[in-house]
Amino acid sequence: MPGPGAYWIGEEEKKEVLDVLESGHVNRYGDLDDPRFKQKVLTLEKEFAQYCGAKYCVATSSGTSTLLISLNTIGVKPGDEIIIPTYTFIASFGAPIFLGAVPVLAEIDESLCIDPADIERRITPKTKAIMPVHILGNPCAMDAIMDIANKHGLPVVEDCCQACGASYHGKKVGTFGELGGYSLNIFKTITAGDGGMLITNNDEHYQRAFSMQDQGYKKQGGRLAIISPSILGLNFRINELTGAFALAQLRKLDKIIATLREKKRKFKELITGGPGYHFRTLNDPDGDCGTLLTVIFDSREKAAKVSQALGTTTVDDSGWHVYSNMDQIVRYLQSVGQPGALGDFPRTDNLLKRSINLSVGVVDAGLGSAFGIDINSTDEEIKQAADRFLHACAAS
Ligand SMILES: *Cc1c(COP(=O)(O)O)cnc(C)c1O
C-alpha cells in the first residue's frame, strides 16, 4: 500500500536499471569518458536540480539522511534548538536529536503545516534553525516563515519528504531555505524503493553536503578527490541501480502530479458541501501534489464515527506522525525540559482528532489514509469512494 510512483513502476524503470546491470558498472563514480559508466546518479542529480530550479542536488540513501546532512551542513551543534512542527514523521525528530540538538515543537494550523505565528513564539537565544515540513503534499506558508526567519537571522531547512513536486507561488519547495530534503521511499510521490535528494543553491552548502554524504571527499568530474582542509563525513551514498530507478520515476513526476490533481479535484468536488466538515486549508492550492485530501470535522465524535465506518483512523491515531504518539521522542523531550507529552499542544491535538486523511495517491494506513482512492482509480471508483464517504457521514 504505497505511494503513487510505486503504482506506476513499469518498462521505463526496467530499461534504466537493465542499462546499469548490463554495463556491470554499479557504483556511482567513474570516468566520464568510460562508456560502461552510465552516469545514472549524476544524471539524476542534474535533472532533479533542474526540476526544482535549484543549483545543486546531492543524491543520498534516504530522506532522513538529507535532513541529517542539511542540519550538519548549517553547523547544528549539541544543545542547539531546531523548531519543527508537532505533526510530522519521526525522521524530522530523529535528525536533530542524532546531532545532539533539541527539537522545539510548534503548533500546526488548519493547513496541518507548522503555524508561522507559533514559530515566532518558540524562538529563544538557543534557536539555530527552523525546519518546516511540507506535510501531506502541500507546502507550508513559506512567505510568512521566510519573513520570520529573515527577521531573526535564522536559517531554514525544508523537510520536503512528503512533497516531491510541490511548489509555493510557482517556486518548488526546498528552494526557499538554505537546503531542502526529499525522500524516495515507497510511500512518497516518486520512489526508488529508498533514497533521498538534497537540494541547495549555496556553493559551500553543496560542497559540505556532498562531502558529508561520502566520507569527506569532494566530487571531481565523475570521481572523488581529497579536499584540504579535510572534513569528516560518513556514507549516505546511493548506487547506480537506485539512481537509474529514480531517474525513470523522476521523468514521470509531472504526469503523476497532473493525474493526482485531476483525481483529487473530482473526488473533492463529489464530497464538497456535506454538513459538519470542511477541507484543510491549502497554503497554495496550485502547488499541492494532490497526494491526499484531508477533511476536518466540526466535532471529534463525528470524525471518530466516520473514520471507523470507513475502516480508517483519525489523524491523531496515525502512529509515528504525531508528536505525542512517539514515546521515545516524548522521553527525549522531557529529558531536555521541552514540552512534548499529549496535551502540551492543544491546538494540534484538537485539530488532528477532528481530521481524516483520504488517500488520493498515498494509500498508507500508517499515515491514516487507508481509505480513499489511488492514482489508478477510475471515475466510477472515485464516485464509489465519494458515495461511501457521504454515506458514512450521513450515518454517523
Ligand atoms: C518519509 C519522511 C521522512 C524520511 O524519509 P526516508 O526516506 O524514509 O528516510 C522525513 N520526513 C518526513 C516528513 C517524511 O514523511
Short mmCIF file of C-alpha atoms and ligand atoms in Angstrom, two decimals:
data_model
loop_
_atom_site.label_atom_id
_atom_site.label_comp_id
_atom_site.label_asym_id
_atom_site.label_seq_id
_atom_site.Cartn_x
_atom_site.Cartn_y
_atom_site.Cartn_z
CA MET A 1 0.00 0.00 0.00
CA PRO A 2 2.45 2.57 -1.24
CA GLY A 3 2.70 5.98 -2.87
CA PRO A 4 1.72 6.86 -6.46
CA GLY A 5 5.15 6.35 -8.05
CA ALA A 6 5.14 2.73 -6.89
CA TYR A 7 1.81 2.14 -8.69
CA TRP A 8 3.45 3.22 -11.93
CA ILE A 9 6.61 1.11 -11.91
CA GLY A 10 6.93 -0.20 -15.46
CA GLU A 11 9.03 -0.60 -18.57
CA GLU A 12 10.88 2.70 -18.08
CA GLU A 13 12.32 1.63 -14.71
CA LYS A 14 13.18 -1.79 -16.12
CA LYS A 15 15.05 -0.24 -19.04
CA GLU A 16 17.06 2.17 -16.87
CA VAL A 17 18.03 -0.50 -14.33
CA LEU A 18 18.92 -3.04 -17.04
CA ASP A 19 21.13 -0.44 -18.66
CA VAL A 20 23.21 -0.41 -15.48
CA LEU A 21 23.13 -4.18 -14.94
CA GLU A 22 24.25 -4.89 -18.48
CA SER A 23 27.13 -2.45 -18.16
CA GLY A 24 28.26 -4.05 -14.91
CA HIS A 25 29.22 -0.65 -13.52
CA VAL A 26 27.05 -0.30 -10.42
CA ASN A 27 28.71 2.27 -8.16
CA ARG A 28 28.00 5.96 -8.62
CA TYR A 29 31.52 7.07 -9.57
CA GLY A 30 33.52 6.53 -12.74
CA ASP A 31 35.38 8.18 -15.58
CA LEU A 32 33.06 10.35 -17.59
CA ASP A 33 34.54 9.05 -20.84
CA ASP A 34 34.18 5.37 -19.89
CA PRO A 35 31.24 4.01 -21.99
CA ARG A 36 30.45 1.39 -19.32
CA PHE A 37 29.77 4.14 -16.80
CA LYS A 38 26.12 5.09 -17.38
CA GLN A 39 26.19 8.10 -15.02
CA LYS A 40 22.69 7.47 -13.66
CA VAL A 41 23.24 9.14 -10.28
CA LEU A 42 25.00 12.11 -11.86
CA THR A 43 22.16 12.50 -14.36
CA LEU A 44 19.56 12.12 -11.63
CA GLU A 45 21.21 14.87 -9.58
CA LYS A 46 21.35 17.15 -12.59
CA GLU A 47 17.75 16.53 -13.66
CA PHE A 48 16.35 16.79 -10.13
CA ALA A 49 18.14 20.11 -9.52
CA GLN A 50 16.75 21.36 -12.84
CA TYR A 51 13.28 20.11 -11.97
CA CYS A 52 13.34 22.01 -8.69
CA GLY A 53 15.04 25.09 -10.08
CA ALA A 54 17.90 24.57 -7.65
CA LYS A 55 21.58 24.99 -8.40
CA TYR A 56 22.69 21.70 -6.83
CA CYS A 57 21.38 18.30 -5.85
CA VAL A 58 23.10 15.55 -3.86
CA ALA A 59 21.51 12.09 -4.04
CA THR A 60 21.57 10.22 -0.73
CA SER A 61 20.33 6.99 0.80
CA SER A 62 17.15 8.42 2.38
CA GLY A 63 15.09 11.46 3.26
CA THR A 64 16.29 11.07 6.82
CA SER A 65 19.91 11.38 5.70
CA THR A 66 19.10 14.55 3.70
CA LEU A 67 17.83 16.12 6.93
CA LEU A 68 20.79 14.94 8.99
CA ILE A 69 23.24 16.22 6.35
CA SER A 70 21.36 19.52 5.95
CA LEU A 71 21.36 20.26 9.68
CA ASN A 72 25.03 19.27 9.92
CA THR A 73 25.80 21.49 6.92
CA ILE A 74 24.41 24.61 8.59
CA GLY A 75 26.52 23.81 11.64
CA VAL A 76 23.98 22.42 14.12
CA LYS A 77 25.74 21.56 17.38
CA PRO A 78 24.68 19.77 20.57
CA GLY A 79 22.20 21.87 22.55
CA ASP A 80 21.06 23.93 19.56
CA GLU A 81 17.29 24.29 19.22
CA ILE A 82 15.56 23.40 15.94
CA ILE A 83 11.94 24.46 15.56
CA ILE A 84 9.80 21.76 13.94
CA PRO A 85 6.05 21.06 13.76
CA THR A 86 4.14 18.75 16.11
CA TYR A 87 2.71 16.86 13.14
CA THR A 88 5.44 15.22 11.07
CA PHE A 89 7.09 11.85 10.59
CA ILE A 90 9.51 10.66 13.29
CA ALA A 91 12.52 11.26 10.99
CA SER A 92 12.09 15.04 11.40
CA PHE A 93 12.70 14.49 15.12
CA GLY A 94 15.44 11.91 14.71
CA ALA A 95 17.72 14.04 12.52
CA PRO A 96 18.22 16.90 15.04
CA ILE A 97 18.29 14.51 18.00
CA PHE A 98 21.14 12.45 16.48
CA LEU A 99 23.16 15.68 16.19
CA GLY A 100 22.57 16.30 19.90
CA ALA A 101 20.19 19.14 19.09
CA VAL A 102 16.82 19.82 20.70
CA PRO A 103 13.63 19.74 18.63
CA VAL A 104 11.40 22.58 19.81
CA LEU A 105 7.86 21.92 18.72
CA ALA A 106 5.46 24.45 17.26
CA GLU A 107 1.71 24.07 16.74
CA ILE A 108 0.16 23.41 13.35
CA ASP A 109 -2.73 25.38 11.83
CA GLU A 110 -5.66 24.31 9.65
CA SER A 111 -3.26 23.54 6.79
CA LEU A 112 -1.82 20.85 9.13
CA CYS A 113 1.55 22.50 8.42
CA ILE A 114 3.53 24.45 11.02
CA ASP A 115 1.85 27.68 12.18
CA PRO A 116 4.21 30.58 11.34
CA ALA A 117 2.96 32.67 14.28
CA ASP A 118 3.77 29.86 16.70
CA ILE A 119 7.29 29.52 15.23
CA GLU A 120 7.99 33.08 16.29
CA ARG A 121 6.75 32.43 19.83
CA ARG A 122 9.17 29.48 20.19
CA ILE A 123 12.34 31.35 19.20
CA THR A 124 14.91 31.64 22.01
CA PRO A 125 18.59 32.66 22.08
CA LYS A 126 19.41 28.98 21.51
CA THR A 127 17.37 28.64 18.31
CA LYS A 128 19.66 27.56 15.48
CA ALA A 129 17.24 26.84 12.64
CA ILE A 130 13.64 26.44 11.57
CA MET A 131 12.65 23.20 9.86
CA PRO A 132 9.18 23.49 8.27
CA VAL A 133 7.69 20.27 6.92
CA HIS A 134 5.56 20.35 3.76
CA ILE A 135 3.15 17.80 5.10
CA LEU A 136 0.80 15.61 3.04
CA GLY A 137 1.93 17.07 -0.27
CA ASN A 138 1.09 20.69 0.36
CA PRO A 139 3.59 23.49 1.03
CA CYS A 140 3.91 25.45 4.25
CA ALA A 141 3.15 29.18 4.33
CA MET A 142 6.65 29.97 3.09
CA ASP A 143 6.24 33.76 2.76
CA ALA A 144 5.41 34.13 6.44
CA ILE A 145 8.04 31.59 7.50
CA MET A 146 10.82 33.25 5.49
CA ASP A 147 9.83 36.67 6.87
CA ILE A 148 10.23 35.36 10.41
CA ALA A 149 13.47 33.55 9.58
CA ASN A 150 14.96 36.65 7.94
CA LYS A 151 13.81 38.91 10.75
CA HIS A 152 15.61 36.72 13.30
CA GLY A 153 18.55 35.79 11.07
CA LEU A 154 17.74 32.07 11.25
CA PRO A 155 18.46 29.52 8.51
CA VAL A 156 15.61 27.38 7.21
CA VAL A 157 15.96 23.70 6.28
CA GLU A 158 12.89 22.40 4.45
CA ASP A 159 11.65 18.86 5.01
CA CYS A 160 10.11 18.16 1.59
CA CYS A 161 9.92 14.39 2.03
CA GLN A 162 6.15 14.27 1.57
CA ALA A 163 6.05 16.94 -1.11
CA CYS A 164 8.06 15.88 -4.15
CA GLY A 165 6.66 18.02 -6.98
CA ALA A 166 5.01 20.61 -4.71
CA SER A 167 5.54 24.32 -5.16
CA TYR A 168 4.64 27.54 -3.39
CA HIS A 169 3.72 30.56 -5.53
CA GLY A 170 5.38 28.93 -8.53
CA LYS A 171 8.66 28.02 -6.80
CA LYS A 172 9.43 24.40 -5.90
CA VAL A 173 9.59 23.60 -2.19
CA GLY A 174 13.12 23.12 -0.94
CA THR A 175 14.37 26.24 -2.72
CA PHE A 176 13.17 28.77 -0.13
CA GLY A 177 15.51 27.80 2.70
CA GLU A 178 19.22 27.05 2.78
CA LEU A 179 18.68 23.39 1.95
CA GLY A 180 15.75 21.07 1.22
CA GLY A 181 15.47 17.31 1.63
CA TYR A 182 13.33 14.85 -0.31
CA SER A 183 12.63 11.15 0.18
CA LEU A 184 12.30 8.38 -2.40
CA ASN A 185 10.88 5.79 -0.03
CA ILE A 186 7.97 3.64 -1.15
CA PHE A 187 5.26 5.92 0.35
CA LYS A 188 6.37 9.09 -1.39
CA THR A 189 5.29 10.77 -4.64
CA ILE A 190 8.06 9.04 -6.58
CA THR A 191 10.19 6.18 -5.30
CA ALA A 192 13.31 4.13 -5.85
CA GLY A 193 12.48 1.73 -3.03
CA ASP A 194 14.58 4.08 -0.90
CA GLY A 195 16.72 7.13 -1.47
CA GLY A 196 16.91 10.85 -0.81
CA MET A 197 17.55 14.05 -2.74
CA LEU A 198 19.08 17.11 -1.11
CA ILE A 199 18.91 20.44 -2.91
CA THR A 200 20.57 23.80 -2.32
CA ASN A 201 21.53 26.97 -4.17
CA ASN A 202 24.56 27.62 -1.98
CA ASP A 203 28.02 26.56 -3.26
CA GLU A 204 29.52 25.99 0.18
CA HIS A 205 26.49 24.08 1.42
CA TYR A 206 26.72 21.87 -1.66
CA GLN A 207 30.39 21.07 -1.09
CA ARG A 208 29.83 20.31 2.55
CA ALA A 209 26.69 18.24 1.96
CA PHE A 210 28.41 16.25 -0.77
CA SER A 211 31.38 15.54 1.49
CA MET A 212 29.15 14.54 4.39
CA GLN A 213 27.42 12.11 2.01
CA ASP A 214 30.71 10.35 1.23
CA GLN A 215 33.43 10.24 3.88
CA GLY A 216 34.58 13.84 3.40
CA TYR A 217 35.57 13.56 -0.28
CA LYS A 218 34.68 16.06 -2.95
CA LYS A 219 33.50 15.35 -6.46
CA GLN A 220 35.84 15.91 -9.38
CA GLY A 221 34.32 15.08 -12.74
CA GLY A 222 32.76 11.68 -12.20
CA ARG A 223 35.21 10.71 -9.48
CA LEU A 224 36.24 11.59 -5.93
CA ALA A 225 39.09 13.74 -4.75
CA ILE A 226 40.55 14.70 -1.39
CA ILE A 227 39.83 18.17 -0.06
CA SER A 228 42.08 20.23 2.13
CA PRO A 229 41.49 21.12 4.86
CA SER A 230 39.81 17.79 5.30
CA ILE A 231 36.38 17.40 6.87
CA LEU A 232 34.73 14.37 8.42
CA GLY A 233 31.93 12.69 6.52
CA LEU A 234 30.00 9.42 6.66
CA ASN A 235 28.47 7.21 3.99
CA PHE A 236 24.99 8.00 2.71
CA ARG A 237 25.70 7.10 -0.94
CA ILE A 238 23.32 5.55 -3.41
CA ASN A 239 24.41 3.29 -6.24
CA GLU A 240 23.68 3.33 -9.96
CA LEU A 241 20.78 0.88 -9.70
CA THR A 242 18.91 3.18 -7.33
CA GLY A 243 19.91 6.17 -9.46
CA ALA A 244 18.59 4.52 -12.62
CA PHE A 245 15.29 3.61 -10.96
CA ALA A 246 14.85 7.10 -9.54
CA LEU A 247 15.63 8.67 -12.91
CA ALA A 248 12.80 6.77 -14.59
CA GLN A 249 10.43 7.84 -11.80
CA LEU A 250 11.54 11.48 -11.92
CA ARG A 251 10.73 11.58 -15.62
CA LYS A 252 7.16 10.54 -14.70
CA LEU A 253 6.77 13.05 -11.89
CA ASP A 254 4.92 15.76 -13.81
CA LYS A 255 2.46 13.23 -15.17
CA ILE A 256 1.97 11.73 -11.71
CA ILE A 257 1.25 15.16 -10.22
CA ALA A 258 -1.13 16.13 -13.03
CA THR A 259 -3.01 12.83 -12.68
CA LEU A 260 -3.29 13.13 -8.90
CA ARG A 261 -4.53 16.71 -9.08
CA GLU A 262 -7.20 15.74 -11.59
CA LYS A 263 -8.41 12.78 -9.49
CA LYS A 264 -8.31 14.82 -6.30
CA ARG A 265 -10.35 17.57 -7.96
CA LYS A 266 -13.03 15.04 -8.93
CA PHE A 267 -13.06 13.35 -5.52
CA LYS A 268 -13.19 16.66 -3.69
CA GLU A 269 -15.96 18.03 -5.88
CA LEU A 270 -18.13 14.99 -5.16
CA ILE A 271 -17.88 15.41 -1.38
CA THR A 272 -17.88 19.21 -1.17
CA GLY A 273 -20.71 20.82 0.78
CA GLY A 274 -21.63 17.99 3.14
CA PRO A 275 -22.66 19.10 6.64
CA GLY A 276 -20.27 19.12 9.57
CA TYR A 277 -16.90 19.15 7.83
CA HIS A 278 -14.61 21.21 5.64
CA PHE A 279 -11.25 20.63 3.93
CA ARG A 280 -7.87 21.57 5.28
CA THR A 281 -6.50 24.93 4.17
CA LEU A 282 -4.06 24.74 1.28
CA ASN A 283 -1.32 27.35 1.54
CA ASP A 284 -1.05 27.21 -2.23
CA PRO A 285 -3.83 25.22 -3.92
CA ASP A 286 -1.91 25.40 -7.22
CA GLY A 287 1.23 23.93 -5.66
CA ASP A 288 -0.38 20.93 -3.95
CA CYS A 289 0.87 17.48 -5.03
CA GLY A 290 -2.65 16.06 -4.79
CA THR A 291 -1.47 13.02 -2.87
CA LEU A 292 -4.05 13.35 -0.08
CA LEU A 293 -7.36 15.01 0.71
CA THR A 294 -7.79 15.96 4.36
CA VAL A 295 -11.24 16.50 5.84
CA ILE A 296 -11.65 18.38 9.13
CA PHE A 297 -14.87 17.68 11.03
CA ASP A 298 -16.60 20.13 13.38
CA SER A 299 -16.68 17.52 16.16
CA ARG A 300 -14.33 14.81 17.37
CA GLU A 301 -17.22 12.39 17.84
CA LYS A 302 -18.29 12.65 14.22
CA ALA A 303 -14.71 12.29 12.96
CA ALA A 304 -14.27 9.18 15.11
CA LYS A 305 -17.50 7.58 13.88
CA VAL A 306 -16.89 8.36 10.21
CA SER A 307 -13.31 7.07 10.31
CA GLN A 308 -14.47 3.88 11.98
CA ALA A 309 -17.22 3.36 9.41
CA LEU A 310 -14.62 3.75 6.62
CA GLY A 311 -12.13 1.35 8.19
CA THR A 312 -9.57 4.08 8.78
CA THR A 313 -8.48 6.34 11.65
CA THR A 314 -8.49 9.99 12.59
CA VAL A 315 -5.10 11.65 12.06
CA ASP A 316 -4.23 11.80 15.79
CA ASP A 317 -4.15 8.00 15.60
CA SER A 318 -1.60 7.86 12.75
CA GLY A 319 1.28 6.38 14.72
CA TRP A 320 4.71 7.95 14.46
CA HIS A 321 3.46 11.03 12.65
CA VAL A 322 2.11 12.79 15.75
CA TYR A 323 4.43 14.10 18.48
CA SER A 324 2.60 12.51 21.41
CA ASN A 325 2.45 9.03 19.81
CA MET A 326 6.25 8.58 19.87
CA ASP A 327 7.25 7.57 23.38
CA GLN A 328 10.98 7.66 22.53
CA ILE A 329 10.57 11.29 21.41
CA VAL A 330 8.40 12.22 24.39
CA ARG A 331 11.07 10.80 26.72
CA TYR A 332 13.83 12.70 24.93
CA LEU A 333 11.92 15.97 25.02
CA GLN A 334 11.18 15.52 28.70
CA SER A 335 14.86 14.79 29.40
CA VAL A 336 15.81 18.16 27.89
CA GLY A 337 12.97 20.05 29.58
CA GLN A 338 10.84 20.53 26.46
CA PRO A 339 7.06 20.07 26.21
CA GLY A 340 6.11 17.03 24.16
CA ALA A 341 3.57 14.90 26.05
CA LEU A 342 -0.03 14.55 24.92
CA GLY A 343 -1.89 17.73 25.89
CA ASP A 344 1.13 20.02 25.61
CA PHE A 345 -0.03 21.17 22.17
CA PRO A 346 -3.81 21.53 22.50
CA ARG A 347 -4.38 23.07 19.07
CA THR A 348 -2.63 20.17 17.35
CA ASP A 349 -4.47 17.61 19.50
CA ASN A 350 -7.82 19.18 18.75
CA LEU A 351 -7.22 19.51 15.01
CA LEU A 352 -5.84 16.03 14.46
CA LYS A 353 -8.65 14.37 16.42
CA ARG A 354 -11.12 16.01 14.05
CA SER A 355 -9.20 15.23 10.83
CA ILE A 356 -9.26 12.31 8.42
CA ASN A 357 -6.74 11.86 5.59
CA LEU A 358 -8.42 10.46 2.49
CA SER A 359 -5.96 8.87 0.10
CA VAL A 360 -5.64 10.13 -3.46
CA GLY A 361 -2.15 8.91 -4.28
CA VAL A 362 -0.63 7.83 -0.96
CA VAL A 363 -2.50 4.82 0.38
CA ASP A 364 -0.94 4.26 3.77
CA ALA A 365 -2.65 3.04 6.92
CA GLY A 366 0.35 4.33 8.89
CA LEU A 367 -0.42 7.85 7.68
CA GLY A 368 -4.12 7.38 8.47
CA SER A 369 -5.02 7.21 4.78
CA ALA A 370 -6.26 3.64 4.48
CA PHE A 371 -9.48 4.86 2.83
CA GLY A 372 -9.89 6.78 -0.41
CA ILE A 373 -8.72 6.36 -3.99
CA ASP A 374 -5.39 5.78 -5.69
CA ILE A 375 -3.65 7.09 -8.80
CA ASN A 376 -5.24 4.39 -10.97
CA SER A 377 -8.82 4.82 -9.72
CA THR A 378 -11.42 5.18 -12.46
CA ASP A 379 -14.18 7.79 -12.42
CA GLU A 380 -16.55 5.05 -11.30
CA GLU A 381 -14.26 4.12 -8.40
CA ILE A 382 -13.89 7.76 -7.40
CA LYS A 383 -17.68 8.05 -7.36
CA GLN A 384 -17.97 4.92 -5.22
CA ALA A 385 -15.43 6.18 -2.70
CA ALA A 386 -17.20 9.55 -2.54
CA ASP A 387 -20.56 7.82 -2.02
CA ARG A 388 -19.13 5.68 0.77
CA PHE A 389 -17.72 8.76 2.45
CA LEU A 390 -21.02 10.69 2.17
CA HIS A 391 -22.95 7.70 3.42
CA ALA A 392 -20.64 7.29 6.43
CA CYS A 393 -21.10 10.99 7.22
CA ALA A 394 -24.87 10.76 6.98
CA ALA A 395 -24.96 7.64 9.19
CA SER A 396 -22.59 8.96 11.87
C1 LIG B 1 9.28 9.92 4.82
C2 LIG B 1 9.65 11.12 5.60
C3 LIG B 1 10.97 11.33 6.03
C4 LIG B 1 12.04 10.30 5.90
O1 LIG B 1 12.27 9.81 4.64
P1 LIG B 1 13.04 8.38 4.49
O2 LIG B 1 13.42 8.36 3.07
O3 LIG B 1 12.07 7.31 4.85
O4 LIG B 1 14.21 8.41 5.40
C5 LIG B 1 11.25 12.52 6.67
N1 LIG B 1 10.30 13.45 6.90
C6 LIG B 1 9.03 13.27 6.52
C7 LIG B 1 8.03 14.35 6.79
C8 LIG B 1 8.65 12.09 5.88
O5 LIG B 1 7.37 11.91 5.56
#
